[in-house]
Coordinates of C-alpha atoms and ligand atoms in Angstrom, one line a residue:
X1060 CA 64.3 93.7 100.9
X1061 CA 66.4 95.5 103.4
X1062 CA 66.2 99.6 102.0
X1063 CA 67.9 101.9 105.1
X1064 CA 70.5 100.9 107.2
X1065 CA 71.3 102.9 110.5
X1066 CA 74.9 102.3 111.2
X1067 CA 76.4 103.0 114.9
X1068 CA 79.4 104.0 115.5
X1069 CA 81.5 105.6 112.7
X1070 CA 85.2 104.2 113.4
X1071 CA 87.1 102.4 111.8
X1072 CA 84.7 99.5 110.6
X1073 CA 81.4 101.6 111.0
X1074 CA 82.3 104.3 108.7
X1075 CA 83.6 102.5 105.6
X1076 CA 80.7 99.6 106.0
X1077 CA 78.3 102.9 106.1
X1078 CA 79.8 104.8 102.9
X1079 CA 79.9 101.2 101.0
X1080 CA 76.1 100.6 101.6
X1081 CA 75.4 103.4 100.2
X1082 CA 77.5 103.5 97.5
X1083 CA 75.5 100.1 96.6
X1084 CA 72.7 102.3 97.0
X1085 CA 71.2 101.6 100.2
X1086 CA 70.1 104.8 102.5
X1087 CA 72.1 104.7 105.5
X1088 CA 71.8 107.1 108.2
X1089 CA 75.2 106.8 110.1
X1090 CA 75.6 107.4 113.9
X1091 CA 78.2 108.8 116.0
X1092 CA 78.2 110.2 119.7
X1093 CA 81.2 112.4 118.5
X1094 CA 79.8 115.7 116.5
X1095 CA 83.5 116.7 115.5
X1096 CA 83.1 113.2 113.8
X1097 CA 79.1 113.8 113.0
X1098 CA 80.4 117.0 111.0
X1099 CA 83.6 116.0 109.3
X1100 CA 81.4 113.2 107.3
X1101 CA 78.5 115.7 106.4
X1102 CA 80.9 118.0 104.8
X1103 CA 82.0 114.2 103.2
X1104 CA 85.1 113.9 105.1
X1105 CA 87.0 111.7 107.0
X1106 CA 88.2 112.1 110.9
X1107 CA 90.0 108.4 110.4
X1108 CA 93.0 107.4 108.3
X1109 CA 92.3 104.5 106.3
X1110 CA 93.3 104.0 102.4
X1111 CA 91.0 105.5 99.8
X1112 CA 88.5 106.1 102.5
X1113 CA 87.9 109.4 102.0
X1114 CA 87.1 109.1 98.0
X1115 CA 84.1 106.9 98.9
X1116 CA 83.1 109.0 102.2
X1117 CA 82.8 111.9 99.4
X1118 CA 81.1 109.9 97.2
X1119 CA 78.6 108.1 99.4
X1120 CA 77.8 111.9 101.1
X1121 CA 77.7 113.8 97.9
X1122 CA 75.2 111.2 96.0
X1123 CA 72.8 111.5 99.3
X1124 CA 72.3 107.9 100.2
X1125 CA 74.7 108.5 103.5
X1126 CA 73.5 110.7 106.1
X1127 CA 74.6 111.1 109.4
X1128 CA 73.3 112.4 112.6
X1129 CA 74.3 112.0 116.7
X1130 CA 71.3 110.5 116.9
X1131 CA 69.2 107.3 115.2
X1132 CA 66.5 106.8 112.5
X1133 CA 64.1 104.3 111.7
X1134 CA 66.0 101.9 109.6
X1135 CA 65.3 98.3 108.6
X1136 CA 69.0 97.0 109.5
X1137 CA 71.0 98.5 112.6
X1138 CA 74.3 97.5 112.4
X1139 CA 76.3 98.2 116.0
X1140 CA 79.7 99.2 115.6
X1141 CA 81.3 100.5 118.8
X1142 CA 84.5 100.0 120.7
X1143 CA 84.4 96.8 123.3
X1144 CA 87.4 97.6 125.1
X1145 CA 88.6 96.6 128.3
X1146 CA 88.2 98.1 131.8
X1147 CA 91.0 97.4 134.6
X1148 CA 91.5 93.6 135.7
X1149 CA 91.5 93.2 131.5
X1150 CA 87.1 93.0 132.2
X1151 CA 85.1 93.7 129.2
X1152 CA 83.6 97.2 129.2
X1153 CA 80.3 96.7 127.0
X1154 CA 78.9 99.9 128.1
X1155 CA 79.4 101.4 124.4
X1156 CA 77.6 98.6 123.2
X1157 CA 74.3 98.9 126.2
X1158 CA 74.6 102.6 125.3
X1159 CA 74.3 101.4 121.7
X1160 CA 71.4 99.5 122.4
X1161 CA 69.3 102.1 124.2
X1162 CA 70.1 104.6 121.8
X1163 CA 68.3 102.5 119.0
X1164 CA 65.6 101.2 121.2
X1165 CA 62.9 104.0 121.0
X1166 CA 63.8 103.5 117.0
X1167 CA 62.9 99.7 116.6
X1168 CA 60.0 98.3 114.9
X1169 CA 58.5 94.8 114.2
X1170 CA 60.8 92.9 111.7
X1171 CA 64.1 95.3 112.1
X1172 CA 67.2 93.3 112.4
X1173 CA 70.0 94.0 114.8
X1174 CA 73.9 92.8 114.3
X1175 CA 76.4 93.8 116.4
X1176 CA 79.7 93.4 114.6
X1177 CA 81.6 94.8 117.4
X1178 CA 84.0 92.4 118.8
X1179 CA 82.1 91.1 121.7
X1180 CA 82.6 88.5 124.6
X1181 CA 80.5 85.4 124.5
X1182 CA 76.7 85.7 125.6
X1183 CA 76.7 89.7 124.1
X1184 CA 74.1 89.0 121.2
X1185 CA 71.9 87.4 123.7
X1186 CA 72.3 90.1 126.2
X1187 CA 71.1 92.8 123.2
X1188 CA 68.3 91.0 123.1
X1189 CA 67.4 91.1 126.7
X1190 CA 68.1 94.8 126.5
X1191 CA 65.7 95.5 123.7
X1192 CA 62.6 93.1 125.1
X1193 CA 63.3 94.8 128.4
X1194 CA 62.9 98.1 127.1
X1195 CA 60.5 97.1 124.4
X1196 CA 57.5 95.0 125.9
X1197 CA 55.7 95.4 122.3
X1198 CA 58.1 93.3 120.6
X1199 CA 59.8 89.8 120.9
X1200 CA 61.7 87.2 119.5
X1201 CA 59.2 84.6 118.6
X1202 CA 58.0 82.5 116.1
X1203 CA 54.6 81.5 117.4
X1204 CA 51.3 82.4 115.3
X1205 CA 50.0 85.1 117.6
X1206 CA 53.9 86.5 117.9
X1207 CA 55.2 86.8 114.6
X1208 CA 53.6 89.8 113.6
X1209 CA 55.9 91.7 116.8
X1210 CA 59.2 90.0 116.1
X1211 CA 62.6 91.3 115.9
X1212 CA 66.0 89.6 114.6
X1213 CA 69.1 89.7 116.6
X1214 CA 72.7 88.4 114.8
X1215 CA 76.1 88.8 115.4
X1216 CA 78.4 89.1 112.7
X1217 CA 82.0 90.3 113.4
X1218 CA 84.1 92.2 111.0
X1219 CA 87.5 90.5 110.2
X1220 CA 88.9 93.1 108.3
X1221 CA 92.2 94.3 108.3
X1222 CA 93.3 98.1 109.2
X1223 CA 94.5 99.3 105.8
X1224 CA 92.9 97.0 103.6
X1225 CA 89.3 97.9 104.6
X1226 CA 87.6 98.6 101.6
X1227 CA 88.5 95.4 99.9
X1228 CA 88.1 93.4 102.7
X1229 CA 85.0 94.0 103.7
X1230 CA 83.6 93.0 100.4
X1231 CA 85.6 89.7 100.0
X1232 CA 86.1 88.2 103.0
X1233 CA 84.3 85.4 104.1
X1234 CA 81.9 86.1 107.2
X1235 CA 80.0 84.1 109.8
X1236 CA 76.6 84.9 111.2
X1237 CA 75.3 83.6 114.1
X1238 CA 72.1 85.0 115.2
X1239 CA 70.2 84.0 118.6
X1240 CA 67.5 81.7 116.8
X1241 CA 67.6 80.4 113.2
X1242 CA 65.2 83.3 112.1
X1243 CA 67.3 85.7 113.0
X1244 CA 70.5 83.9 110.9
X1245 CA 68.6 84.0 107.9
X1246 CA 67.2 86.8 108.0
X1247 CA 71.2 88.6 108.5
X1248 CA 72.5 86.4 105.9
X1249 CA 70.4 87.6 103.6
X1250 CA 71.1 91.1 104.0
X1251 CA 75.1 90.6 103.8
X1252 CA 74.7 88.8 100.8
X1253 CA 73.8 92.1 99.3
X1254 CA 77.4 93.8 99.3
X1255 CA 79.4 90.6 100.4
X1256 CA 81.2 88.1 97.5
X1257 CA 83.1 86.3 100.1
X1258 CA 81.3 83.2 101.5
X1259 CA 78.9 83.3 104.3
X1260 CA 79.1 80.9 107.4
X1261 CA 75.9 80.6 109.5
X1262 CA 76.1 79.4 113.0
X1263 CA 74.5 80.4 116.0
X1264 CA 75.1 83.9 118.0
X1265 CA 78.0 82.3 120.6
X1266 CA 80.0 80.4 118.3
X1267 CA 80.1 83.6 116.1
X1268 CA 81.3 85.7 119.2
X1269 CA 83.7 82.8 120.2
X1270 CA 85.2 82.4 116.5
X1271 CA 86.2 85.9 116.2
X1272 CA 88.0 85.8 120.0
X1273 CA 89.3 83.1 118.5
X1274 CA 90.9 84.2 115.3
X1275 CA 92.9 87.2 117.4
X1276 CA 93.6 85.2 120.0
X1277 CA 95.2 82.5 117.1
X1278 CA 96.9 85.5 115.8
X1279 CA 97.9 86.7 119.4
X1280 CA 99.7 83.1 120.9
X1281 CA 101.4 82.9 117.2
X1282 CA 103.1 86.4 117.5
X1283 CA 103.9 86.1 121.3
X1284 CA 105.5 82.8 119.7
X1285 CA 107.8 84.8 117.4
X1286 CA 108.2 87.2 120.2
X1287 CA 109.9 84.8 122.2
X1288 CA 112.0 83.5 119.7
X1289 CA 113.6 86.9 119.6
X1290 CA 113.8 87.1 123.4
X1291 CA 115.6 83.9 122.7
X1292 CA 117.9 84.6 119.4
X1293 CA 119.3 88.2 121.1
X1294 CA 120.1 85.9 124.3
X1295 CA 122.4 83.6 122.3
X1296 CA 123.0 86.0 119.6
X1297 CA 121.5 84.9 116.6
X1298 CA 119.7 86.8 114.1
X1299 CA 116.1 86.5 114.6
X1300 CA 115.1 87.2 111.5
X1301 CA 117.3 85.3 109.1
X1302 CA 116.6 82.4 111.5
X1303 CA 112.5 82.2 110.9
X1304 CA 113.4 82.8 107.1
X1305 CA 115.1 79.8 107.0
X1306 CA 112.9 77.4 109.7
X1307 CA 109.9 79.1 107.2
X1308 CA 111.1 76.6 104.6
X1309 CA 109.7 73.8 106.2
X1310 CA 106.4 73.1 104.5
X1311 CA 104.7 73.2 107.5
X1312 CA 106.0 75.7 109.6
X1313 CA 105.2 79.7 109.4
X1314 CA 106.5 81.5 112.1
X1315 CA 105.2 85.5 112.1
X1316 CA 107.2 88.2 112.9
X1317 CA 108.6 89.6 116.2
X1318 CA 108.4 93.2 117.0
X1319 CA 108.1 95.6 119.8
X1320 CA 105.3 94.3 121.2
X1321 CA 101.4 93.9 119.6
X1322 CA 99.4 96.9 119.4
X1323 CA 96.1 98.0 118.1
X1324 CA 92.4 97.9 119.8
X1325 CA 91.7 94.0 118.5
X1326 CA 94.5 91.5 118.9
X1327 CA 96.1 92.9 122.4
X1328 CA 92.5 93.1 123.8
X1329 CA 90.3 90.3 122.4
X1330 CA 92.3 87.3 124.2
X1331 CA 91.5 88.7 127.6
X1332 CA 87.4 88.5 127.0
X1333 CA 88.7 84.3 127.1
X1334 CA 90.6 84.6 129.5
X1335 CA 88.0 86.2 131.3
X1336 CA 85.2 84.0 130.4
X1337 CA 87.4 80.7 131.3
X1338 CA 90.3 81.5 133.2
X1339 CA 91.4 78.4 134.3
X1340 CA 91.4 77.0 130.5
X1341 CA 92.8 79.8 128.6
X1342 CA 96.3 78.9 129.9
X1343 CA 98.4 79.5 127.0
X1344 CA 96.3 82.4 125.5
X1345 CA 96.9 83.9 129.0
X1346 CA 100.5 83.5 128.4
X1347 CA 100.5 84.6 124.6
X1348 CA 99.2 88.1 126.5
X1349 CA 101.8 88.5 129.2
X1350 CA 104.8 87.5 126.0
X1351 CA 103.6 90.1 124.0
X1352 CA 103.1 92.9 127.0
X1353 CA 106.3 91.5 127.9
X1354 CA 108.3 93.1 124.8
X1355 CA 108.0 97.3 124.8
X1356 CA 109.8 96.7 128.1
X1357 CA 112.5 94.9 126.7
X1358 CA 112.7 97.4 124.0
X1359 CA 113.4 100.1 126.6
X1360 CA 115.9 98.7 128.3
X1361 CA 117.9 97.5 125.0
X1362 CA 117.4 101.3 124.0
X1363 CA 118.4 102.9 127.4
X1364 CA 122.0 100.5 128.0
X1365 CA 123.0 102.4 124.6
X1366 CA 121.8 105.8 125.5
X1367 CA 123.6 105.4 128.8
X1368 CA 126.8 105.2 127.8
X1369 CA 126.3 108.1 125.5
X1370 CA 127.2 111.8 127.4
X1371 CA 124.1 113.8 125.7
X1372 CA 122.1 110.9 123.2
X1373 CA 120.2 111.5 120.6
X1374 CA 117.7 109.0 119.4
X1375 CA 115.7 109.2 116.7
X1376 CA 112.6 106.9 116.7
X1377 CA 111.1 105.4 113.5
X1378 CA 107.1 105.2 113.7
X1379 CA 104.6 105.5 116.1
X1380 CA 101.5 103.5 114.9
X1381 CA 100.7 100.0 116.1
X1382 CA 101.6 98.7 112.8
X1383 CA 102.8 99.5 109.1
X1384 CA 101.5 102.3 107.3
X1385 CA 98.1 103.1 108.6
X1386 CA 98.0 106.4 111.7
X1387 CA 96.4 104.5 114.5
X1388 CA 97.9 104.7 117.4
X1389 CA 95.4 103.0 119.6
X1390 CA 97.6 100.4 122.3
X1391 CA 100.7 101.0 119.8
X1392 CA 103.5 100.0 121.6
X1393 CA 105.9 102.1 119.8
X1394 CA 104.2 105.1 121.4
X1395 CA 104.1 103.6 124.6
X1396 CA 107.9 103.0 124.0
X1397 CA 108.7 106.9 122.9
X1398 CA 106.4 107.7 126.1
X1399 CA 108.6 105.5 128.5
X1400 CA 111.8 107.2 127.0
X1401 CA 110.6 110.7 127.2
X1402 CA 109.5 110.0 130.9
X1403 CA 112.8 108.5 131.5
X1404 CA 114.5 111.9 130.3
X1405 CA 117.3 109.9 128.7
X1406 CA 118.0 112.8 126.2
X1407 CA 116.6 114.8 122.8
X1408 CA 113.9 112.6 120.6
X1409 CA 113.1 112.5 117.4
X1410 CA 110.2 110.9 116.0
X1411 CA 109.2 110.0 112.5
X1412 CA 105.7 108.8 111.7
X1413 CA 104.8 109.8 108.2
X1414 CA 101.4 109.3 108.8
X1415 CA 100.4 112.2 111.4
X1416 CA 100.3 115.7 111.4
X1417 CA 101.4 116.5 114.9
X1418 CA 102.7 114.6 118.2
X1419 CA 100.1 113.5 120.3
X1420 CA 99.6 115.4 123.5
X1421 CA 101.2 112.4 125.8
X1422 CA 104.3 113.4 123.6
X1423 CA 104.2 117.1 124.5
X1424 CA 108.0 118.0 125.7
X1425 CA 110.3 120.0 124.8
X1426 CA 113.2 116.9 124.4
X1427 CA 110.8 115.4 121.6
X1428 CA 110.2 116.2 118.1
X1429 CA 108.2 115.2 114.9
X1430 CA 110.9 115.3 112.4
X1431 CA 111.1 114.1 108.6
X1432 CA 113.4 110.9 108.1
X1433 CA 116.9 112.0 106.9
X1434 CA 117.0 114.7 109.7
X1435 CA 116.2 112.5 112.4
X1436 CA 118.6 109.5 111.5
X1437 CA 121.3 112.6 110.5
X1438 CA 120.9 114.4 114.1
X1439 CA 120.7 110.9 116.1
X1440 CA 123.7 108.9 117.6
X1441 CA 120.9 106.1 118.0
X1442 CA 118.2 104.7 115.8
X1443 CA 115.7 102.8 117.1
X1444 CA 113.2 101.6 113.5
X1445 CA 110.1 100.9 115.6
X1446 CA 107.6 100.5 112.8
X1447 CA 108.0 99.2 109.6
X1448 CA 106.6 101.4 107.4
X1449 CA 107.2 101.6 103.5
X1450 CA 107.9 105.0 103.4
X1451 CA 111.2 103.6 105.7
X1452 CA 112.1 101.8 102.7
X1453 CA 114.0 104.8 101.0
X1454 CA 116.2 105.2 103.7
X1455 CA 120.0 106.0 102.5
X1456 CA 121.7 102.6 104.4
X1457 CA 125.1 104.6 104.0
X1458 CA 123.1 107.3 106.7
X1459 CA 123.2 104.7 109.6
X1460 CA 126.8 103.6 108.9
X1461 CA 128.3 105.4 112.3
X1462 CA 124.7 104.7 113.9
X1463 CA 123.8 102.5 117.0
X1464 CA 120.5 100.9 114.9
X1465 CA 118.1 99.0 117.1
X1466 CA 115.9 97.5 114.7
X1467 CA 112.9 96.1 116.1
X1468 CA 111.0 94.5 112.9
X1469 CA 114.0 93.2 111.4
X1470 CA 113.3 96.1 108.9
X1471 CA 117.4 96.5 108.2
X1472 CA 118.0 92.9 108.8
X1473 CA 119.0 92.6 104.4
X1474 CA 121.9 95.0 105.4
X1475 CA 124.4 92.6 106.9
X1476 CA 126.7 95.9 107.5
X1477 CA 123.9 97.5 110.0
X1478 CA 124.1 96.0 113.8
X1479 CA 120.7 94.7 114.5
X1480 CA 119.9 95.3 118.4
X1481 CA 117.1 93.3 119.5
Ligands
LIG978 N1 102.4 91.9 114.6 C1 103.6 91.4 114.8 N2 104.1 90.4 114.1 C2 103.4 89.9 113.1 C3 102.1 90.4 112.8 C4 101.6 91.4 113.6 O1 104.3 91.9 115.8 O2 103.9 88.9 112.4 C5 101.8 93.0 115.4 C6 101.5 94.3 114.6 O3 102.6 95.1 114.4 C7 100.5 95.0 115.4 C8 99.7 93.8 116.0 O4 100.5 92.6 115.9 O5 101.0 95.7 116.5 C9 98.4 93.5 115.4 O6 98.4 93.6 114.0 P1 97.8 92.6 113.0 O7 98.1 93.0 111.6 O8 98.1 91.2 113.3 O9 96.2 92.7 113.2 P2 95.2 94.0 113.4 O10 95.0 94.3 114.8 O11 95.5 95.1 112.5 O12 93.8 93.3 112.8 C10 93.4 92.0 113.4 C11 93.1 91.1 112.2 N3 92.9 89.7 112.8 C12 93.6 88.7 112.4 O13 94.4 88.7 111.5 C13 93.2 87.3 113.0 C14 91.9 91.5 111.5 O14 91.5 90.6 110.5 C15 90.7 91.8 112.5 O15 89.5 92.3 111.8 C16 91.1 92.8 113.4 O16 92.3 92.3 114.2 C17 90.0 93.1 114.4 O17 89.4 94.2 114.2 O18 89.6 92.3 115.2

């Protein structure tokens, strides 16, 4: 019966999986290399944004079954949850991951079980467990008579969970586990079952890693689908939107949404690690990529053909996140957008993002500034709704009347009275 948990990594899926072990009353000793982070969640406190996160951060703190530290603790479980981003030439960077790994390694002891559910490209889980019988000669991954007694248990299981519907989604949703024998599948299986009602798949380590590329890059090629449509609709001058509403009425088609482009640290990286890994396959996924990467640019130039034949524009920007109502502003390509503006100097900015505090510093300038809603859209001669927020949807329609209003998620699209732009 698993009893402490060392979680690393205390982002966005390490944190809230930490706080909700405990709060089913495991101990879990959480790990971060950041100390700001390390001392925000001691105090029982939250450096992230995500929904109700910071109730059971409080909660799992305050009751004492979640402690944290910069470094490890003997645990039974260690769950690795660290960023797998990418390095130039769209490579996989697993360093946080091998960094990961050697942090835990003086830690281990017979009959531990490792998962990484970081994101990983195909062959990782095996890799971990190279790192740990390198560095650990004492243990192995056995089943013979004279080994067992040594053994350890590597699985992968990727999260799937969706940025603002965390909490709930890491209890209900399904998950596969694929560890690098069968030993080491059951022995992971078991332990989700403890704090997971969704169903759990079992396979083996690289199908695991290659089903959760997969689902992104699914996700990826269907957006960069809608994406085009867009590129094609403003070309012949159709609405977009209204257009997908009504082909969505087929019983078998469901066409996402187009938008500025796809942020966030999972869908506009994960399709590369197959791209990488087969390049000559991975055509269309390939393509999906350069469609999506393809539509900030657009954006920008839609935006700056306005603001050039304006003598001193004013354009007030609507969101900054990589997606509705959540902070994160990791790849978002609405920030890359407002970057590319300010850069461009094409006059004053005002940005609204309802969800931050302050500008980040690649904003810093004195022609840019975090405004409140009405002020912005009031002081702009263009609007650009990058983000569709719901705290956009009180927005007085009658404000944007004498507007230029370049909507880029179709937000305004109901208000047949507003010019759409892209
Ligand atoms: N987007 C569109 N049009 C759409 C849907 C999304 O432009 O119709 C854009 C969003 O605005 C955003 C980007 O795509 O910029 C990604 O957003 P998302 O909501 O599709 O996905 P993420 O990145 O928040 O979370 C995804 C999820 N994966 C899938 O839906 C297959 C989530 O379940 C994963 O756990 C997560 O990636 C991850 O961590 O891998």
């Amino acid at each position: 019966m698993v009893e402490k948990v060392c979680v690393v990594g205390l982002g966005y899926i390490g944190l809230p999986t930490a706080s909700l072990l405990a709060i089913k009353g495991l101990h879990v000793h959480g790990v971060d290399v950041n100390q700001h982070a390390v001392d925000r969640i001691s105090q029982g406190e939250v450096h992230i944004y995500e929904p109700d996160l910071d109730i059971m951060v409080k909660a799992a703190v305050q009751s004492g079954q979640l402690q944290v530290s910069t470094k490890p603790a003997e645990a039974d479980v260690f769950i690795l949850a660290v960023p797998t981003p990418f390095q130039d030439h769209q490579k996989p960077d697993l360093s946080y991951v091998e960094q990961a790994v050697q942090s835990i390694v003086p830690y281990l002891r017979p009959g531990n079980i490792v998962i990484l559910e970081s994101t990983s490209p195909i062959g990782t889980t095996e890799k971990i467990t190279e790192w740990i019988l390198e560095a650990r000669t004492d243990l192995n991954i056995s089943e013979a008579m004279h080994a067992i007694q040594q053994r350890i248990y590597v699985a992968h299981c990727p999260e799937r969970v969706m940025p603002g519907q965390i909490l709930r989604e890491l209890v209900e949703n399904d998950r596969i586990i694929g560890g690098v024998d069968g030993p080491s599948t059951n022995r992971a299986v078991l332990f989700y079952r403890q704090f997971v009602s969704g169903k759990i798949l079992e396979t083996n380590a690289r199908t695991a890693e290659m089903a959760k590329l997969t689902e992104n890059s699914f996700r990826d090629v269907n957006i960069a689908f809608a994406n085009e449509l867009s590129l094609i609709c403003d070309q012949l001058d159709i609405n977009v939107w209204e257009m997908i509403r009504l082909a969505n009425h087929h019983p078998r088609v469901n066409i996402l949404q187009p938008g500025p482009g796809v942020g966030g640290h999972c869908i506009a990286v994960d399709p590369w690690f197959l791209v990488d890994a087969a390049p000559e396959q991975a055509r269309l996924i390939h393509t999906a990529r350069i469609v999506n990467d393809y539509k900030p640019g657009y954006v920008i130039e839609k935006i700056a053909e306005r603001a050039k034949r304006l003598k001193s524009p004013v354009i007030a920007c609507l969101g900054l996140s990589f997606k509705a109502n959540i902070d994160d502003l990791r790849e978002s390509p609405s920030l890359a957008i407002v970057q590319h503006l300010s850069r461009m100097e094409l006059g004053t900015i005002h940005v609204v993002e309802p969800h931050i505090q302050a500008l980040p510093a690649s904003l810093s300038s004195e022609h840019i500034r975090l405004t409140g809603t009405e002020e912005a859209i009031r002081k702009s001669d263009i609007v650009v709704l990058l983000v569709n927020h719901e705290a956009f949807q009180g927005i007085d329609r009658d404000l944007l009347q004498e507007k230029i209003v370049i909507d880029t998620r179709g937000f305004f699209t109901d208000q047949s009275r507003i010019k759409v732009g892209v």
